[in-house]
Short mmCIF file of C-alpha atoms in Angstrom, two decimals:
data_model
loop_
_atom_site.label_atom_id
_atom_site.label_comp_id
_atom_site.label_asym_id
_atom_site.label_seq_id
_atom_site.Cartn_x
_atom_site.Cartn_y
_atom_site.Cartn_z
CA UNK A 27 89.62 103.07 114.97
CA UNK A 28 86.64 101.07 113.88
CA UNK A 29 88.78 98.15 112.90
CA UNK A 30 90.42 98.12 116.39
CA UNK A 31 87.00 98.14 118.13
CA UNK A 32 85.84 95.28 115.78
CA UNK A 33 89.04 93.31 116.63
CA UNK A 34 88.67 93.88 120.34
CA UNK A 35 85.02 92.79 120.25
CA UNK A 36 85.84 89.70 118.19
CA UNK A 37 88.65 88.86 120.62
CA UNK A 38 86.28 89.17 123.51
CA UNK A 39 83.68 87.01 121.82
CA UNK A 40 86.28 84.42 120.91
CA UNK A 41 87.64 84.36 124.48
CA UNK A 42 84.18 83.91 125.90
CA UNK A 43 83.55 81.06 123.46
CA UNK A 44 86.78 79.34 124.30
CA UNK A 45 86.24 79.61 127.98
CA UNK A 46 82.65 78.33 128.02
CA UNK A 47 83.14 75.43 125.51
CA UNK A 48 85.90 73.13 126.87
CA UNK A 49 84.48 70.05 125.15
CA UNK A 50 87.02 67.57 123.74
CA UNK A 51 86.07 66.31 120.38
CA UNK A 52 87.67 62.96 119.10
CA UNK A 53 89.09 63.21 115.64
CA UNK A 54 89.79 59.83 113.78
CA UNK A 55 92.52 59.48 111.31
CA UNK A 56 92.69 55.95 109.91
CA UNK A 57 93.28 53.97 113.21
CA UNK A 58 94.41 56.95 115.22
CA UNK A 59 92.15 58.92 117.53
CA UNK A 60 93.08 62.37 118.70
CA UNK A 61 90.96 64.50 121.11
CA UNK A 62 91.00 68.20 120.28
CA UNK A 63 89.17 71.02 122.10
CA UNK A 64 86.01 72.17 120.19
CA UNK A 65 87.27 75.83 119.93
CA UNK A 66 90.44 74.75 118.00
CA UNK A 67 88.28 72.84 115.47
CA UNK A 68 86.23 75.90 114.85
CA UNK A 69 88.97 78.54 115.06
CA UNK A 70 91.55 76.63 112.79
CA UNK A 71 89.53 76.72 109.54
CA UNK A 72 88.62 80.39 110.16
CA UNK A 73 92.38 81.18 110.54
CA UNK A 74 93.23 79.26 107.33
CA UNK A 75 90.55 81.19 105.55
CA UNK A 76 91.83 84.55 106.82
CA UNK A 77 95.41 83.70 105.86
CA UNK A 78 94.28 82.73 102.35
CA UNK A 79 92.28 86.04 102.10
CA UNK A 80 95.30 87.95 103.26
CA UNK A 81 97.59 86.38 100.62
CA UNK A 82 94.95 86.99 97.83
CA UNK A 83 94.56 90.59 98.99
CA UNK A 84 98.34 91.08 98.99
CA UNK A 85 98.61 89.62 95.59
CA UNK A 86 95.93 91.93 94.17
CA UNK A 87 97.52 94.95 95.82
CA UNK A 88 100.94 94.12 94.26
CA UNK A 89 99.33 93.79 90.74
CA UNK A 90 97.55 97.08 91.32
CA UNK A 91 100.78 98.75 92.36
CA UNK A 92 102.54 97.56 89.26
CA UNK A 93 99.71 98.81 86.94
CA UNK A 94 99.63 102.23 88.70
CA UNK A 95 103.42 102.52 88.37
CA UNK A 96 103.23 101.75 84.60
CA UNK A 97 100.42 104.18 84.13
CA UNK A 98 102.43 106.97 86.02
CA UNK A 99 105.45 106.21 83.84
CA UNK A 100 103.30 106.59 80.73
CA UNK A 101 101.84 109.75 82.00
CA UNK A 102 105.26 111.19 82.78
CA UNK A 103 106.50 110.36 79.32
CA UNK A 104 103.48 111.91 77.67
CA UNK A 105 103.90 115.10 79.82
CA UNK A 106 107.61 115.27 78.67
CA UNK A 107 106.49 114.92 75.10
CA UNK A 108 103.98 117.74 75.59
CA UNK A 109 106.75 119.94 77.13
CA UNK A 110 108.94 119.22 74.22
CA UNK A 111 106.16 120.13 71.72
CA UNK A 112 105.57 123.43 73.47
CA UNK A 113 109.35 124.10 73.50
CA UNK A 114 109.61 123.36 69.82
CA UNK A 115 106.54 125.57 69.12
CA UNK A 116 108.14 128.54 70.94
CA UNK A 117 111.42 127.98 69.06
CA UNK A 118 109.53 128.03 65.75
CA UNK A 119 107.65 131.20 66.77
CA UNK A 120 110.88 132.96 67.61
CA UNK A 121 112.38 131.79 64.31
CA UNK A 122 109.30 133.15 62.50
CA UNK A 123 109.64 136.46 64.25
CA UNK A 124 113.22 136.75 63.25
CA UNK A 125 112.44 135.95 59.57
CA UNK A 126 109.62 138.51 59.66
CA UNK A 127 111.98 141.21 61.04
CA UNK A 128 114.81 140.24 58.54
CA UNK A 129 112.47 139.95 55.41
CA UNK A 130 109.95 142.53 56.41
CA UNK A 131 106.26 141.90 56.92
CA UNK A 132 105.41 140.84 53.37
CA UNK A 133 102.23 138.86 54.08
CA UNK A 134 99.43 140.75 55.63
CA UNK A 135 96.20 139.03 55.90
CA UNK A 136 93.49 141.30 57.14
CA UNK A 137 91.09 138.37 57.83
CA UNK A 138 93.50 136.53 60.18
CA UNK A 139 93.14 136.73 63.96
#
């Protein structure tokens, strides 16, 4: 909403500037002379700068998206490894219980937890 208000205010200011300044400015290219309205001379470089900024921002966002995707993939693989370790630990505990039942509880350590 703030951005919309800012754009509307900027548009109103730009419109006011264009309407009040209808001065034609001559531009000289070698031997050619072209008369261009003053608002175009001021607005055109600003538009080019905004386009450059938009392309730069888009490029940075794409790079950030790629990095985030790689980190999410790494996190997912590490979580799968953790799940596999827990699964293997449970299997070993069950195997240990089976061996204790079959062989009897030979080792009793009173100091163990």
